[in-house]
Amino acid sequence: GNSVTQMEGPVTLSEEAFLTINCTYTATGYPSLFWYVQYPGEGLQLLLKATKADDKGSNKGFEATYRKETTSFHLEKGSVQVSDSAVYFCALTPFSSGSARQLTFGSGTQLTVLP
Amino acid sequence: DAGVIQSPRHEVTEMGQEVTLRCKPISGHNSLFWYRQTMMRGLELLIYFNNNVPIDDSGMPEDRFSAKMPNASFSTLKIQPSEPRDSAVYFCASSPRGQSQDTQYFGPGTRLTVL
């Protein structure tokens, strides 16, 4: 079946530090890959996505590249801010030509950025 | 545009009582998902609907849980009778037709506490 493995948290960084959160997946075919972010007390929000190999998703200074050869989708940001403190979830949907597809989530990584 | 709306935001009830959680998806979206989030188990998909029809309810934990979607703009998740282990945050999400059908938009969640 499909699965997503994220690096364990929590991760604590100082402001302006470089961030990497590792994510690897197991899936058949060509899944779509996502990073969602959950701020305290809120629902999940889509941060970025990539739908095919070598695609790079980017948003708000965050980037992730779909690497099929290593089945990875690592999240990076060059300079984090205090406002980036949140829980980050890696997720995938399987390839399908049909309608709605289920998201399979990783366990989430708590990020805390200190001023 | 309004996002996914969930009510109530917080619910505290006693064991054995019936609980009903409500969700209004984004207008025009044709797929709806119910998730449960706990510290121990992370995010779990309970059930999802496509065009108001339940597609996969394999994540519903047991017969005490039921979900309905009587029309395109409303869904309920009911727990009867509730138990303390049902305490969690319950999220509803919706996704549109077409090219963005793999992107889900989450509501703010309902925090359920069963005493």
PDB file of C-alpha atoms in Angstrom:
ATOM      1  CA  GLY A   1       0.000   0.000   0.000  1.00  0.00           C
ATOM      2  CA  ASN A   2       0.888   3.659   0.028  1.00  0.00           C
ATOM      3  CA  SER A   3       2.855   5.193   2.872  1.00  0.00           C
ATOM      4  CA  VAL A   4       4.730   8.361   3.791  1.00  0.00           C
ATOM      5  CA  THR A   5       7.649   8.573   6.211  1.00  0.00           C
ATOM      6  CA  GLN A   6       8.737  11.900   7.680  1.00  0.00           C
ATOM      7  CA  MET A   7      11.685  12.771   9.842  1.00  0.00           C
ATOM      8  CA  GLU A   8      10.756  12.727  13.484  1.00  0.00           C
ATOM      9  CA  GLY A   9      10.405  15.980  15.324  1.00  0.00           C
ATOM     10  CA  PRO A  10      10.341  18.205  17.061  1.00  0.00           C
ATOM     11  CA  VAL A  11      12.712  20.472  15.172  1.00  0.00           C
ATOM     12  CA  THR A  12      13.889  23.675  16.850  1.00  0.00           C
ATOM     13  CA  LEU A  13      15.777  26.307  14.877  1.00  0.00           C
ATOM     14  CA  SER A  14      16.888  29.875  15.320  1.00  0.00           C
ATOM     15  CA  GLU A  15      15.435  32.553  13.082  1.00  0.00           C
ATOM     16  CA  GLU A  16      17.144  32.745   9.662  1.00  0.00           C
ATOM     17  CA  ALA A  17      18.443  29.182   9.904  1.00  0.00           C
ATOM     18  CA  PHE A  18      18.163  26.737   7.013  1.00  0.00           C
ATOM     19  CA  LEU A  19      15.377  24.181   7.238  1.00  0.00           C
ATOM     20  CA  THR A  20      15.153  20.678   5.831  1.00  0.00           C
ATOM     21  CA  ILE A  21      12.383  18.237   6.686  1.00  0.00           C
ATOM     22  CA  ASN A  22      12.870  14.851   5.074  1.00  0.00           C
ATOM     23  CA  CYS A  23      10.037  12.933   3.480  1.00  0.00           C
ATOM     24  CA  THR A  24      10.119   9.617   1.621  1.00  0.00           C
ATOM     25  CA  TYR A  25       7.215   7.701   0.195  1.00  0.00           C
ATOM     26  CA  THR A  26       6.122   4.291  -0.990  1.00  0.00           C
ATOM     27  CA  ALA A  27       3.545   4.118  -3.754  1.00  0.00           C
ATOM     28  CA  THR A  28       2.877   2.397  -7.025  1.00  0.00           C
ATOM     29  CA  GLY A  29       2.888   4.386 -10.208  1.00  0.00           C
ATOM     30  CA  TYR A  30       3.169   8.140 -10.148  1.00  0.00           C
ATOM     31  CA  PRO A  31       1.580   9.718  -7.084  1.00  0.00           C
ATOM     32  CA  SER A  32       1.092  13.427  -6.519  1.00  0.00           C
ATOM     33  CA  LEU A  33       3.056  14.751  -3.546  1.00  0.00           C
ATOM     34  CA  PHE A  34       2.124  17.483  -1.095  1.00  0.00           C
ATOM     35  CA  TRP A  35       3.283  19.440   1.900  1.00  0.00           C
ATOM     36  CA  TYR A  36       0.554  20.691   4.212  1.00  0.00           C
ATOM     37  CA  VAL A  37       1.095  23.021   7.178  1.00  0.00           C
ATOM     38  CA  GLN A  38      -0.953  23.210  10.356  1.00  0.00           C
ATOM     39  CA  TYR A  39      -0.671  26.319  12.509  1.00  0.00           C
ATOM     40  CA  PRO A  40      -1.718  26.065  16.166  1.00  0.00           C
ATOM     41  CA  GLY A  41      -5.461  25.672  16.562  1.00  0.00           C
ATOM     42  CA  GLU A  42      -6.140  25.586  12.833  1.00  0.00           C
ATOM     43  CA  GLY A  43      -6.843  23.083  10.088  1.00  0.00           C
ATOM     44  CA  LEU A  44      -4.298  21.962   7.531  1.00  0.00           C
ATOM     45  CA  GLN A  45      -3.409  24.262   4.652  1.00  0.00           C
ATOM     46  CA  LEU A  46      -1.778  23.251   1.405  1.00  0.00           C
ATOM     47  CA  LEU A  47       1.753  24.644   1.318  1.00  0.00           C
ATOM     48  CA  LEU A  48       2.977  23.253  -2.001  1.00  0.00           C
ATOM     49  CA  LYS A  49       2.602  20.302  -4.306  1.00  0.00           C
ATOM     50  CA  ALA A  50       4.232  18.481  -7.228  1.00  0.00           C
ATOM     51  CA  THR A  51       2.470  16.134  -9.601  1.00  0.00           C
ATOM     52  CA  LYS A  52       5.273  14.529 -11.590  1.00  0.00           C
ATOM     53  CA  ALA A  53       8.906  13.563 -11.324  1.00  0.00           C
ATOM     54  CA  ASP A  54      11.426  16.432 -11.177  1.00  0.00           C
ATOM     55  CA  ASP A  55       8.682  18.990 -10.560  1.00  0.00           C
ATOM     56  CA  LYS A  56       9.515  21.576  -7.914  1.00  0.00           C
ATOM     57  CA  GLY A  57       6.738  22.927  -5.756  1.00  0.00           C
ATOM     58  CA  SER A  58       7.308  26.279  -4.087  1.00  0.00           C
ATOM     59  CA  ASN A  59       5.410  28.724  -1.899  1.00  0.00           C
ATOM     60  CA  LYS A  60       6.272  31.322   0.758  1.00  0.00           C
ATOM     61  CA  GLY A  61       9.989  30.578   0.401  1.00  0.00           C
ATOM     62  CA  PHE A  62       9.510  26.835   0.880  1.00  0.00           C
ATOM     63  CA  GLU A  63      10.531  24.390  -1.847  1.00  0.00           C
ATOM     64  CA  ALA A  64      10.350  20.657  -2.447  1.00  0.00           C
ATOM     65  CA  THR A  65      11.415  18.628  -5.482  1.00  0.00           C
ATOM     66  CA  TYR A  66       9.732  15.385  -6.552  1.00  0.00           C
ATOM     67  CA  ARG A  67      12.557  12.841  -6.779  1.00  0.00           C
ATOM     68  CA  LYS A  68      11.309   9.571  -8.183  1.00  0.00           C
ATOM     69  CA  GLU A  69      14.716   7.886  -8.147  1.00  0.00           C
ATOM     70  CA  THR A  70      14.977   8.336  -4.378  1.00  0.00           C
ATOM     71  CA  THR A  71      11.193   8.396  -3.719  1.00  0.00           C
ATOM     72  CA  SER A  72      11.637  11.608  -1.773  1.00  0.00           C
ATOM     73  CA  PHE A  73      10.014  15.027  -1.427  1.00  0.00           C
ATOM     74  CA  HIS A  74      12.122  16.911   1.117  1.00  0.00           C
ATOM     75  CA  LEU A  75      10.929  20.322   2.286  1.00  0.00           C
ATOM     76  CA  GLU A  76      13.471  23.154   2.416  1.00  0.00           C
ATOM     77  CA  LYS A  77      13.560  26.821   3.289  1.00  0.00           C
ATOM     78  CA  GLY A  78      16.644  28.966   3.210  1.00  0.00           C
ATOM     79  CA  SER A  79      15.799  31.295   6.104  1.00  0.00           C
ATOM     80  CA  VAL A  80      13.027  30.432   8.547  1.00  0.00           C
ATOM     81  CA  GLN A  81      10.992  32.953  10.514  1.00  0.00           C
ATOM     82  CA  VAL A  82       9.245  32.721  13.856  1.00  0.00           C
ATOM     83  CA  SER A  83       5.946  32.739  11.960  1.00  0.00           C
ATOM     84  CA  ASP A  84       6.924  29.437  10.291  1.00  0.00           C
ATOM     85  CA  SER A  85       6.466  27.616  13.603  1.00  0.00           C
ATOM     86  CA  ALA A  86       3.865  24.945  12.851  1.00  0.00           C
ATOM     87  CA  VAL A  87       3.417  21.250  12.154  1.00  0.00           C
ATOM     88  CA  TYR A  88       4.353  20.160   8.627  1.00  0.00           C
ATOM     89  CA  PHE A  89       2.803  17.110   6.972  1.00  0.00           C
ATOM     90  CA  CYS A  90       4.053  15.342   3.883  1.00  0.00           C
ATOM     91  CA  ALA A  91       1.328  13.539   1.932  1.00  0.00           C
ATOM     92  CA  LEU A  92       0.561  11.760  -1.311  1.00  0.00           C
ATOM     93  CA  THR A  93      -2.372  10.793  -3.475  1.00  0.00           C
ATOM     94  CA  PRO A  94      -2.065   7.816  -5.786  1.00  0.00           C
ATOM     95  CA  PHE A  95      -2.178   8.184  -9.516  1.00  0.00           C
ATOM     96  CA  SER A  96      -5.714   7.932 -10.766  1.00  0.00           C
ATOM     97  CA  SER A  97      -7.625   9.111 -13.745  1.00  0.00           C
ATOM     98  CA  GLY A  98     -10.809   9.124 -11.726  1.00  0.00           C
ATOM     99  CA  SER A  99     -12.186  11.625  -9.285  1.00  0.00           C
ATOM    100  CA  ALA A 100     -11.319  12.253  -5.631  1.00  0.00           C
ATOM    101  CA  ARG A 101      -8.291  10.448  -4.325  1.00  0.00           C
ATOM    102  CA  GLN A 102      -7.357   9.753  -0.744  1.00  0.00           C
ATOM    103  CA  LEU A 103      -4.494  11.601   0.900  1.00  0.00           C
ATOM    104  CA  THR A 104      -2.012   9.453   2.788  1.00  0.00           C
ATOM    105  CA  PHE A 105      -0.246  11.570   5.406  1.00  0.00           C
ATOM    106  CA  GLY A 106       3.050  11.283   7.188  1.00  0.00           C
ATOM    107  CA  SER A 107       3.100  11.615  10.965  1.00  0.00           C
ATOM    108  CA  GLY A 108       3.901  15.326  10.919  1.00  0.00           C
ATOM    109  CA  THR A 109       6.971  17.277  12.038  1.00  0.00           C
ATOM    110  CA  GLN A 110       6.678  19.999  14.655  1.00  0.00           C
ATOM    111  CA  LEU A 111       8.854  23.010  13.827  1.00  0.00           C
ATOM    112  CA  THR A 112       9.623  25.707  16.390  1.00  0.00           C
ATOM    113  CA  VAL A 113      11.581  28.774  15.323  1.00  0.00           C
ATOM    114  CA  LEU A 114      13.125  30.843  18.095  1.00  0.00           C
ATOM    115  CA  PRO A 115      13.776  34.594  17.740  1.00  0.00           C
TER     116      PRO A 115
ATOM    117  CA  ASP B   1     -14.764  33.104  -0.582  1.00  0.00           C
ATOM    118  CA  ALA B   2     -15.750  31.145   2.487  1.00  0.00           C
ATOM    119  CA  GLY B   3     -13.665  28.110   3.205  1.00  0.00           C
ATOM    120  CA  VAL B   4     -14.854  24.833   4.664  1.00  0.00           C
ATOM    121  CA  ILE B   5     -17.104  25.542   7.634  1.00  0.00           C
ATOM    122  CA  GLN B   6     -17.338  23.187  10.590  1.00  0.00           C
ATOM    123  CA  SER B   7     -19.542  23.348  13.652  1.00  0.00           C
ATOM    124  CA  PRO B   8     -19.293  23.289  16.524  1.00  0.00           C
ATOM    125  CA  ARG B   9     -15.657  24.278  17.002  1.00  0.00           C
ATOM    126  CA  HIS B  10     -15.590  22.691  20.435  1.00  0.00           C
ATOM    127  CA  GLU B  11     -17.807  20.017  21.928  1.00  0.00           C
ATOM    128  CA  VAL B  12     -17.671  18.583  25.412  1.00  0.00           C
ATOM    129  CA  THR B  13     -20.009  15.726  26.194  1.00  0.00           C
ATOM    130  CA  GLU B  14     -20.394  12.814  28.532  1.00  0.00           C
ATOM    131  CA  MET B  15     -19.816   9.202  27.689  1.00  0.00           C
ATOM    132  CA  GLY B  16     -22.869   7.594  26.143  1.00  0.00           C
ATOM    133  CA  GLN B  17     -24.248  10.778  24.615  1.00  0.00           C
ATOM    134  CA  GLU B  18     -24.835  11.265  20.910  1.00  0.00           C
ATOM    135  CA  VAL B  19     -22.545  13.725  19.150  1.00  0.00           C
ATOM    136  CA  THR B  20     -23.168  15.285  15.733  1.00  0.00           C
ATOM    137  CA  LEU B  21     -20.472  17.177  13.882  1.00  0.00           C
ATOM    138  CA  ARG B  22     -21.363  19.303  10.888  1.00  0.00           C
ATOM    139  CA  CYS B  23     -19.542  20.385   7.771  1.00  0.00           C
ATOM    140  CA  LYS B  24     -20.273  22.734   4.902  1.00  0.00           C
ATOM    141  CA  PRO B  25     -17.814  22.213   2.026  1.00  0.00           C
ATOM    142  CA  ILE B  26     -16.628  24.922  -0.311  1.00  0.00           C
ATOM    143  CA  SER B  27     -19.299  25.716  -2.883  1.00  0.00           C
ATOM    144  CA  GLY B  28     -18.739  23.823  -6.121  1.00  0.00           C
ATOM    145  CA  HIS B  29     -16.503  21.164  -4.597  1.00  0.00           C
ATOM    146  CA  ASN B  30     -17.733  17.648  -5.273  1.00  0.00           C
ATOM    147  CA  SER B  31     -15.663  15.584  -2.858  1.00  0.00           C
ATOM    148  CA  LEU B  32     -15.766  15.645   0.939  1.00  0.00           C
ATOM    149  CA  PHE B  33     -13.530  13.954   3.472  1.00  0.00           C
ATOM    150  CA  TRP B  34     -13.762  13.395   7.237  1.00  0.00           C
ATOM    151  CA  TYR B  35     -10.522  12.982   9.226  1.00  0.00           C
ATOM    152  CA  ARG B  36      -9.703  12.404  12.877  1.00  0.00           C
ATOM    153  CA  GLN B  37      -6.492  13.694  14.469  1.00  0.00           C
ATOM    154  CA  THR B  38      -5.035  12.440  17.741  1.00  0.00           C
ATOM    155  CA  MET B  39      -1.569  12.567  19.234  1.00  0.00           C
ATOM    156  CA  MET B  40      -1.311   8.795  19.273  1.00  0.00           C
ATOM    157  CA  ARG B  41      -2.585   7.991  15.771  1.00  0.00           C
ATOM    158  CA  GLY B  42      -1.994  11.194  13.826  1.00  0.00           C
ATOM    159  CA  LEU B  43      -4.367  12.006  10.964  1.00  0.00           C
ATOM    160  CA  GLU B  44      -6.747   9.237   9.963  1.00  0.00           C
ATOM    161  CA  LEU B  45      -9.174   9.316   7.063  1.00  0.00           C
ATOM    162  CA  LEU B  46     -12.568   8.137   8.304  1.00  0.00           C
ATOM    163  CA  ILE B  47     -14.728   8.362   5.179  1.00  0.00           C
ATOM    164  CA  TYR B  48     -15.008  10.260   1.942  1.00  0.00           C
ATOM    165  CA  PHE B  49     -17.823  11.151  -0.420  1.00  0.00           C
ATOM    166  CA  ASN B  50     -17.848  11.883  -4.105  1.00  0.00           C
ATOM    167  CA  ASN B  51     -20.928  13.638  -5.502  1.00  0.00           C
ATOM    168  CA  ASN B  52     -22.673  12.987  -2.167  1.00  0.00           C
ATOM    169  CA  VAL B  53     -22.087   9.225  -2.398  1.00  0.00           C
ATOM    170  CA  PRO B  54     -19.878   7.473   0.195  1.00  0.00           C
ATOM    171  CA  ILE B  55     -16.914   5.975  -1.657  1.00  0.00           C
ATOM    172  CA  ASP B  56     -14.756   4.528   1.106  1.00  0.00           C
ATOM    173  CA  ASP B  57     -15.759   4.192   4.752  1.00  0.00           C
ATOM    174  CA  SER B  58     -13.095   1.655   5.688  1.00  0.00           C
ATOM    175  CA  GLY B  59     -11.582   4.132   8.122  1.00  0.00           C
ATOM    176  CA  MET B  60     -14.716   4.437  10.235  1.00  0.00           C
ATOM    177  CA  PRO B  61     -13.633   2.851  13.507  1.00  0.00           C
ATOM    178  CA  GLU B  62     -16.822   1.019  14.374  1.00  0.00           C
ATOM    179  CA  ASP B  63     -20.581   0.988  14.062  1.00  0.00           C
ATOM    180  CA  ARG B  64     -20.927   3.804  16.557  1.00  0.00           C
ATOM    181  CA  PHE B  65     -19.734   6.146  13.814  1.00  0.00           C
ATOM    182  CA  SER B  66     -21.911   7.134  10.871  1.00  0.00           C
ATOM    183  CA  ALA B  67     -21.666   9.851   8.228  1.00  0.00           C
ATOM    184  CA  LYS B  68     -24.153  11.291   5.798  1.00  0.00           C
ATOM    185  CA  MET B  69     -24.129  13.777   2.978  1.00  0.00           C
ATOM    186  CA  PRO B  70     -27.751  14.569   2.092  1.00  0.00           C
ATOM    187  CA  ASN B  71     -26.768  17.264  -0.413  1.00  0.00           C
ATOM    188  CA  ALA B  72     -23.730  18.915  -1.949  1.00  0.00           C
ATOM    189  CA  SER B  73     -23.484  21.593   0.724  1.00  0.00           C
ATOM    190  CA  PHE B  74     -23.812  19.652   3.969  1.00  0.00           C
ATOM    191  CA  SER B  75     -22.418  16.607   5.734  1.00  0.00           C
ATOM    192  CA  THR B  76     -22.653  15.201   9.237  1.00  0.00           C
ATOM    193  CA  LEU B  77     -20.533  12.822  11.263  1.00  0.00           C
ATOM    194  CA  LYS B  78     -22.402  11.201  14.123  1.00  0.00           C
ATOM    195  CA  ILE B  79     -21.074   9.224  17.074  1.00  0.00           C
ATOM    196  CA  GLN B  80     -23.628   7.267  19.075  1.00  0.00           C
ATOM    197  CA  PRO B  81     -22.889   6.402  21.821  1.00  0.00           C
ATOM    198  CA  SER B  82     -19.737   8.411  22.389  1.00  0.00           C
ATOM    199  CA  GLU B  83     -16.801   7.079  24.409  1.00  0.00           C
ATOM    200  CA  PRO B  84     -13.772   8.829  25.972  1.00  0.00           C
ATOM    201  CA  ARG B  85     -11.467   7.285  23.347  1.00  0.00           C
ATOM    202  CA  ASP B  86     -13.365   9.243  20.684  1.00  0.00           C
ATOM    203  CA  SER B  87     -11.851  12.460  22.043  1.00  0.00           C
ATOM    204  CA  ALA B  88      -9.950  14.028  19.128  1.00  0.00           C
ATOM    205  CA  VAL B  89     -10.017  16.849  16.627  1.00  0.00           C
ATOM    206  CA  TYR B  90     -12.256  16.025  13.686  1.00  0.00           C
ATOM    207  CA  PHE B  91     -11.542  17.720  10.371  1.00  0.00           C
ATOM    208  CA  CYS B  92     -13.659  18.012   7.289  1.00  0.00           C
ATOM    209  CA  ALA B  93     -12.045  18.730   3.916  1.00  0.00           C
ATOM    210  CA  SER B  94     -13.356  19.231   0.402  1.00  0.00           C
ATOM    211  CA  SER B  95     -11.818  19.108  -3.045  1.00  0.00           C
ATOM    212  CA  PRO B  96     -12.932  20.466  -6.408  1.00  0.00           C
ATOM    213  CA  ARG B  97     -13.487  18.837  -9.751  1.00  0.00           C
ATOM    214  CA  GLY B  98     -10.980  19.045 -12.523  1.00  0.00           C
ATOM    215  CA  GLN B  99      -7.262  19.685 -12.459  1.00  0.00           C
ATOM    216  CA  SER B 100      -7.113  20.563  -8.785  1.00  0.00           C
ATOM    217  CA  GLN B 101      -9.108  17.554  -7.666  1.00  0.00           C
ATOM    218  CA  ASP B 102      -6.142  16.178  -5.755  1.00  0.00           C
ATOM    219  CA  THR B 103      -5.917  19.273  -3.511  1.00  0.00           C
ATOM    220  CA  GLN B 104      -7.963  19.165  -0.345  1.00  0.00           C
ATOM    221  CA  TYR B 105      -9.104  22.228   1.585  1.00  0.00           C
ATOM    222  CA  PHE B 106      -9.503  21.708   5.301  1.00  0.00           C
ATOM    223  CA  GLY B 107     -11.906  23.233   7.772  1.00  0.00           C
ATOM    224  CA  PRO B 108     -10.772  24.523  11.179  1.00  0.00           C
ATOM    225  CA  GLY B 109     -11.809  21.316  12.925  1.00  0.00           C
ATOM    226  CA  THR B 110     -14.064  20.351  15.806  1.00  0.00           C
ATOM    227  CA  ARG B 111     -12.330  19.528  19.067  1.00  0.00           C
ATOM    228  CA  LEU B 112     -14.362  16.789  20.751  1.00  0.00           C
ATOM    229  CA  THR B 113     -13.902  15.898  24.403  1.00  0.00           C
ATOM    230  CA  VAL B 114     -15.842  12.946  25.787  1.00  0.00           C
ATOM    231  CA  LEU B 115     -15.775  12.758  29.574  1.00  0.00           C
TER     232      LEU B 115
END
